[in-house]
Short mmCIF file of C-alpha atoms in Angstrom, two decimals:
data_model
loop_
_atom_site.label_atom_id
_atom_site.label_comp_id
_atom_site.label_asym_id
_atom_site.label_seq_id
_atom_site.Cartn_x
_atom_site.Cartn_y
_atom_site.Cartn_z
CA MET A 735 0.01 0.01 0.01
CA THR A 736 1.42 3.40 -0.88
CA PHE A 737 0.55 6.88 0.28
CA VAL A 738 1.99 9.71 -1.81
CA GLY A 739 5.11 7.74 -2.79
CA ILE A 740 5.88 6.49 0.71
CA SER A 741 5.52 2.70 1.22
CA ILE A 742 3.99 1.91 4.66
CA ALA A 743 5.53 -1.54 4.43
CA ASN A 744 9.01 0.00 4.61
CA VAL A 745 8.29 2.13 7.71
CA GLN A 746 9.76 0.38 10.73
CA TYR A 747 7.50 2.00 13.35
CA SER A 748 4.69 0.51 15.40
CA MET A 749 1.17 0.51 14.01
CA HIS A 750 0.44 3.67 15.92
CA ARG A 751 3.31 5.52 14.32
CA THR A 752 2.36 4.27 10.86
CA VAL A 753 -1.21 5.50 11.28
CA ASN A 754 0.05 8.85 12.53
CA LEU A 755 2.45 9.13 9.58
CA ALA A 756 -0.27 8.25 7.05
CA THR A 757 -2.75 10.63 8.59
CA SER A 758 -0.32 13.51 8.67
CA ILE A 759 0.67 13.02 5.05
CA LEU A 760 -2.90 12.77 3.86
CA GLY A 761 -4.21 15.49 6.16
CA ILE A 762 -6.78 13.23 7.79
CA ARG A 763 -7.36 13.95 11.40
CA PRO A 764 -8.87 11.67 14.07
CA GLY A 765 -12.54 12.50 14.51
CA SER A 766 -13.18 13.35 10.86
CA LEU A 767 -15.41 11.12 8.78
CA ALA A 768 -12.52 9.89 6.65
CA TYR A 769 -10.62 8.60 9.60
CA LYS A 770 -11.41 5.07 10.52
CA ARG A 771 -9.96 3.25 13.52
CA SER A 772 -8.66 -0.25 12.99
CA PRO A 773 -11.10 -2.86 14.23
CA GLY A 774 -9.98 -3.98 17.68
CA MET A 775 -11.65 -5.22 20.74
CA PRO A 776 -15.32 -4.38 20.97
CA LYS A 777 -16.27 -1.71 23.42
CA LYS A 778 -17.61 -2.82 26.80
CA GLN A 779 -21.27 -2.38 27.46
CA THR A 780 -21.96 -0.05 30.32
CA VAL A 781 -24.00 -1.37 33.26
CA GLN A 782 -26.76 0.82 34.53
CA GLY A 783 -27.02 1.29 38.24
CA ARG A 784 -23.36 1.11 39.04
CA GLY A 785 -21.68 3.75 41.11
CA LYS A 786 -23.05 5.97 43.85
CA GLN A 787 -26.70 6.40 44.61
CA LYS A 788 -28.22 9.79 44.37
CA ALA A 789 -28.88 11.59 47.63
CA GLY A 790 -32.69 11.57 47.28
CA ALA A 791 -33.05 8.08 45.87
CA THR A 792 -34.74 5.45 47.97
CA PRO A 793 -33.11 2.02 47.97
CA GLN A 794 -35.12 -0.72 46.21
CA PRO A 795 -36.43 -3.45 48.50
CA THR A 796 -34.66 -6.75 48.04
CA VAL A 797 -36.84 -9.69 47.16
CA GLN A 798 -35.82 -12.90 48.90
CA ALA A 799 -35.45 -15.82 46.57
CA SER A 800 -37.65 -18.74 47.39
CA PRO A 801 -38.30 -22.11 45.68
CA VAL A 802 -42.03 -21.46 46.20
CA THR A 803 -43.77 -18.83 44.04
CA GLN A 804 -47.36 -17.96 43.24
CA LYS A 805 -48.73 -17.50 39.69
CA LYS A 806 -51.30 -14.90 38.78
CA ASP A 807 -54.04 -17.50 38.50
CA GLY A 808 -53.57 -18.44 42.19
CA SER A 809 -51.67 -21.70 41.76
CA ILE A 810 -48.40 -22.20 43.58
CA LEU A 811 -45.22 -23.45 41.90
CA VAL A 812 -42.53 -25.35 43.78
CA ALA A 813 -39.05 -25.69 42.15
CA VAL A 814 -37.75 -29.19 42.95
CA HIS A 815 -34.38 -30.89 42.44
CA ALA A 816 -35.36 -34.58 42.25
CA LYS A 817 -33.05 -37.45 43.15
CA PRO A 818 -34.72 -40.68 42.08
CA GLY A 819 -33.79 -44.16 43.09
CA ALA A 820 -33.42 -43.53 46.85
CA LYS A 821 -34.39 -46.09 49.53
CA THR A 822 -37.03 -43.71 51.00
CA SER A 823 -38.75 -40.54 49.87
CA ALA A 824 -37.64 -37.50 51.85
CA ILE A 825 -36.96 -33.78 51.60
CA ILE A 826 -33.18 -33.44 52.05
CA ASP A 827 -32.62 -29.73 51.68
CA VAL A 828 -34.42 -26.41 51.03
CA THR A 829 -32.34 -23.76 49.25
CA ALA A 830 -33.26 -20.44 47.63
CA GLU A 831 -33.29 -22.12 44.20
CA ALA A 832 -35.05 -25.47 44.80
CA VAL A 833 -36.29 -28.04 47.21
CA GLY A 834 -34.08 -31.16 47.17
CA VAL A 835 -36.30 -34.31 47.27
CA GLN A 836 -35.01 -37.87 47.16
CA ILE A 837 -37.60 -40.21 45.62
CA ALA A 838 -38.10 -43.92 46.37
CA ALA A 839 -38.87 -44.86 42.78
CA PRO A 840 -36.73 -45.46 39.73
CA PRO A 841 -36.67 -42.91 36.95
CA VAL A 842 -38.48 -45.20 34.53
CA GLU A 843 -41.69 -44.40 32.62
CA GLY A 844 -42.72 -41.58 34.97
CA GLU A 845 -42.69 -43.63 38.14
CA ALA A 846 -40.47 -41.15 39.98
CA ASN A 847 -42.66 -38.25 38.87
CA ALA A 848 -45.82 -39.94 40.19
CA GLU A 849 -44.06 -40.77 43.46
CA LEU A 850 -42.84 -37.18 43.77
CA CYS A 851 -46.40 -35.82 43.42
CA ARG A 852 -47.76 -38.45 45.86
CA TYR A 853 -45.03 -37.64 48.44
CA LEU A 854 -45.42 -33.86 48.16
CA ALA A 855 -49.19 -34.16 48.55
CA GLY A 856 -48.67 -36.05 51.75
CA VAL A 857 -46.14 -33.54 53.06
CA LEU A 858 -48.38 -30.62 52.22
CA ASN A 859 -51.53 -32.31 53.61
CA LEU A 860 -53.33 -32.03 50.27
CA LYS A 861 -55.18 -34.37 47.95
CA LYS A 862 -53.08 -36.08 45.32
CA SER A 863 -55.06 -34.37 42.60
CA ALA A 864 -54.01 -30.95 43.95
CA VAL A 865 -50.34 -31.61 43.18
CA SER A 866 -49.23 -32.10 39.55
CA LEU A 867 -46.01 -31.82 37.55
CA GLU A 868 -45.81 -28.54 35.64
CA ARG A 869 -42.38 -28.87 33.94
CA GLY A 870 -39.42 -31.21 33.90
CA ALA A 871 -40.86 -34.62 33.18
CA LYS A 872 -37.51 -35.95 31.94
CA SER A 873 -35.23 -33.73 34.04
CA ARG A 874 -34.04 -33.61 37.62
CA GLU A 875 -35.00 -29.91 37.78
CA LYS A 876 -38.76 -29.95 37.97
CA THR A 877 -41.60 -27.57 38.72
CA VAL A 878 -44.51 -28.88 40.69
CA ARG A 879 -47.87 -27.06 40.63
CA VAL A 880 -50.03 -26.95 43.76
CA ASP A 881 -53.67 -26.07 43.32
CA ALA A 882 -54.94 -25.36 46.80
CA PRO A 883 -57.31 -22.41 47.10
CA GLY A 884 -56.69 -20.33 50.22
CA THR A 885 -53.13 -21.56 50.66
CA THR A 886 -50.24 -19.14 50.46
CA PRO A 887 -46.65 -19.77 49.33
CA ASP A 888 -45.47 -19.06 52.88
CA VAL A 889 -47.63 -21.85 54.31
CA ILE A 890 -46.35 -24.25 51.65
CA LEU A 891 -42.74 -23.27 52.36
CA GLN A 892 -43.24 -23.71 56.12
CA ARG A 893 -44.65 -27.23 55.65
CA ILE A 894 -41.76 -28.21 53.34
CA GLN A 895 -39.18 -26.79 55.82
CA ALA A 896 -40.91 -28.70 58.70
CA ALA A 897 -40.64 -31.97 56.75
CA ALA A 898 -36.99 -31.23 55.95
CA SER A 899 -35.98 -31.03 59.58
#
Protein backbone atom coordinates (compact mmCIF):
# COMPACT_ATOMS: atom_id res chain seq x y z
CA MET A 1 0.00 0.00 0.00
CA THR A 2 1.42 3.40 -0.92
CA PHE A 3 0.56 6.90 0.31
CA VAL A 4 2.02 9.71 -1.83
CA GLY A 5 5.11 7.78 -2.79
CA ILE A 6 5.87 6.44 0.72
CA SER A 7 5.51 2.71 1.23
CA ILE A 8 4.02 1.92 4.64
CA ALA A 9 5.54 -1.56 4.45
CA ASN A 10 9.02 0.02 4.62
CA VAL A 11 8.27 2.12 7.70
CA GLN A 12 9.77 0.38 10.71
CA TYR A 13 7.53 1.97 13.31
CA SER A 14 4.72 0.52 15.37
CA MET A 15 1.19 0.50 14.00
CA HIS A 16 0.44 3.66 15.94
CA ARG A 17 3.32 5.52 14.33
CA THR A 18 2.35 4.23 10.88
CA VAL A 19 -1.21 5.49 11.27
CA ASN A 20 0.05 8.85 12.54
CA LEU A 21 2.46 9.13 9.58
CA ALA A 22 -0.25 8.27 7.05
CA THR A 23 -2.78 10.65 8.60
CA SER A 24 -0.32 13.53 8.70
CA ILE A 25 0.67 13.02 5.04
CA LEU A 26 -2.92 12.77 3.83
CA GLY A 27 -4.21 15.48 6.14
CA ILE A 28 -6.80 13.23 7.75
CA ARG A 29 -7.37 13.97 11.41
CA PRO A 30 -8.87 11.66 14.05
CA GLY A 31 -12.53 12.52 14.49
CA SER A 32 -13.14 13.35 10.84
CA LEU A 33 -15.43 11.12 8.78
CA ALA A 34 -12.53 9.91 6.63
CA TYR A 35 -10.60 8.64 9.64
CA LYS A 36 -11.44 5.06 10.52
CA ARG A 37 -9.97 3.24 13.47
CA SER A 38 -8.67 -0.23 12.99
CA PRO A 39 -11.10 -2.86 14.23
CA GLY A 40 -9.94 -3.95 17.64
CA MET A 41 -11.65 -5.25 20.71
CA PRO A 42 -15.34 -4.37 20.96
CA LYS A 43 -16.29 -1.70 23.45
CA LYS A 44 -17.61 -2.83 26.80
CA GLN A 45 -21.28 -2.41 27.46
CA THR A 46 -21.98 -0.04 30.33
CA VAL A 47 -24.01 -1.36 33.22
CA GLN A 48 -26.79 0.82 34.52
CA GLY A 49 -27.03 1.29 38.24
CA ARG A 50 -23.34 1.12 39.03
CA GLY A 51 -21.69 3.75 41.11
CA LYS A 52 -23.02 5.96 43.87
CA GLN A 53 -26.68 6.39 44.59
CA LYS A 54 -28.21 9.82 44.35
CA ALA A 55 -28.88 11.57 47.63
CA GLY A 56 -32.69 11.58 47.32
CA ALA A 57 -33.02 8.08 45.86
CA THR A 58 -34.73 5.45 47.97
CA PRO A 59 -33.12 2.01 47.95
CA GLN A 60 -35.10 -0.73 46.21
CA PRO A 61 -36.42 -3.45 48.52
CA THR A 62 -34.64 -6.75 48.06
CA VAL A 63 -36.83 -9.70 47.16
CA GLN A 64 -35.81 -12.89 48.90
CA ALA A 65 -35.42 -15.81 46.58
CA SER A 66 -37.65 -18.75 47.37
CA PRO A 67 -38.30 -22.10 45.71
CA VAL A 68 -42.04 -21.48 46.21
CA THR A 69 -43.78 -18.86 44.04
CA GLN A 70 -47.36 -17.98 43.22
CA LYS A 71 -48.73 -17.48 39.71
CA LYS A 72 -51.31 -14.88 38.78
CA ASP A 73 -54.03 -17.54 38.52
CA GLY A 74 -53.53 -18.43 42.21
CA SER A 75 -51.69 -21.71 41.75
CA ILE A 76 -48.41 -22.20 43.58
CA LEU A 77 -45.23 -23.44 41.91
CA VAL A 78 -42.50 -25.32 43.79
CA ALA A 79 -39.05 -25.70 42.22
CA VAL A 80 -37.77 -29.21 42.94
CA HIS A 81 -34.41 -30.89 42.44
CA ALA A 82 -35.35 -34.58 42.25
CA LYS A 83 -33.04 -37.44 43.14
CA PRO A 84 -34.75 -40.67 42.07
CA GLY A 85 -33.77 -44.17 43.09
CA ALA A 86 -33.43 -43.55 46.85
CA LYS A 87 -34.42 -46.06 49.55
CA THR A 88 -37.05 -43.72 51.02
CA SER A 89 -38.75 -40.55 49.87
CA ALA A 90 -37.65 -37.51 51.86
CA ILE A 91 -36.95 -33.80 51.59
CA ILE A 92 -33.21 -33.46 52.04
CA ASP A 93 -32.61 -29.71 51.65
CA VAL A 94 -34.37 -26.42 51.02
CA THR A 95 -32.35 -23.72 49.25
CA ALA A 96 -33.25 -20.43 47.61
CA GLU A 97 -33.29 -22.13 44.20
CA ALA A 98 -35.05 -25.45 44.79
CA VAL A 99 -36.29 -28.05 47.23
CA GLY A 100 -34.12 -31.17 47.20
CA VAL A 101 -36.28 -34.31 47.26
CA GLN A 102 -35.03 -37.88 47.13
CA ILE A 103 -37.62 -40.22 45.64
CA ALA A 104 -38.10 -43.92 46.37
CA ALA A 105 -38.87 -44.85 42.78
CA PRO A 106 -36.73 -45.48 39.71
CA PRO A 107 -36.70 -42.89 36.93
CA VAL A 108 -38.49 -45.21 34.53
CA GLU A 109 -41.69 -44.38 32.61
CA GLY A 110 -42.74 -41.57 34.96
CA GLU A 111 -42.69 -43.65 38.14
CA ALA A 112 -40.47 -41.15 39.95
CA ASN A 113 -42.69 -38.23 38.85
CA ALA A 114 -45.82 -39.94 40.17
CA GLU A 115 -44.08 -40.78 43.46
CA LEU A 116 -42.86 -37.17 43.76
CA CYS A 117 -46.42 -35.83 43.42
CA ARG A 118 -47.76 -38.43 45.88
CA TYR A 119 -45.03 -37.65 48.41
CA LEU A 120 -45.42 -33.86 48.18
CA ALA A 121 -49.21 -34.17 48.53
CA GLY A 122 -48.66 -36.10 51.75
CA VAL A 123 -46.12 -33.56 53.08
CA LEU A 124 -48.39 -30.62 52.25
CA ASN A 125 -51.55 -32.33 53.63
CA LEU A 126 -53.34 -32.02 50.29
CA LYS A 127 -55.18 -34.36 47.94
CA LYS A 128 -53.05 -36.10 45.33
CA SER A 129 -55.07 -34.39 42.61
CA ALA A 130 -54.02 -30.96 43.93
CA VAL A 131 -50.34 -31.63 43.19
CA SER A 132 -49.19 -32.08 39.59
CA LEU A 133 -46.02 -31.84 37.54
CA GLU A 134 -45.82 -28.54 35.65
CA ARG A 135 -42.38 -28.86 33.96
CA GLY A 136 -39.41 -31.19 33.88
CA ALA A 137 -40.87 -34.63 33.19
CA LYS A 138 -37.50 -35.95 31.97
CA SER A 139 -35.24 -33.70 34.03
CA ARG A 140 -34.05 -33.61 37.61
CA GLU A 141 -34.99 -29.94 37.77
CA LYS A 142 -38.78 -29.97 38.03
CA THR A 143 -41.58 -27.54 38.74
CA VAL A 144 -44.51 -28.88 40.71
CA ARG A 145 -47.88 -27.11 40.62
CA VAL A 146 -50.00 -26.97 43.76
CA ASP A 147 -53.68 -26.07 43.32
CA ALA A 148 -54.92 -25.34 46.82
CA PRO A 149 -57.32 -22.40 47.11
CA GLY A 150 -56.69 -20.35 50.22
CA THR A 151 -53.12 -21.58 50.65
CA THR A 152 -50.24 -19.12 50.46
CA PRO A 153 -46.65 -19.77 49.34
CA ASP A 154 -45.46 -19.05 52.89
CA VAL A 155 -47.62 -21.86 54.30
CA ILE A 156 -46.34 -24.27 51.65
CA LEU A 157 -42.73 -23.29 52.37
CA GLN A 158 -43.23 -23.73 56.14
CA ARG A 159 -44.66 -27.23 55.63
CA ILE A 160 -41.75 -28.18 53.36
CA GLN A 161 -39.19 -26.82 55.85
CA ALA A 162 -40.91 -28.69 58.69
CA ALA A 163 -40.65 -31.94 56.73
CA ALA A 164 -36.99 -31.26 55.93
CA SER A 165 -35.95 -31.05 59.58
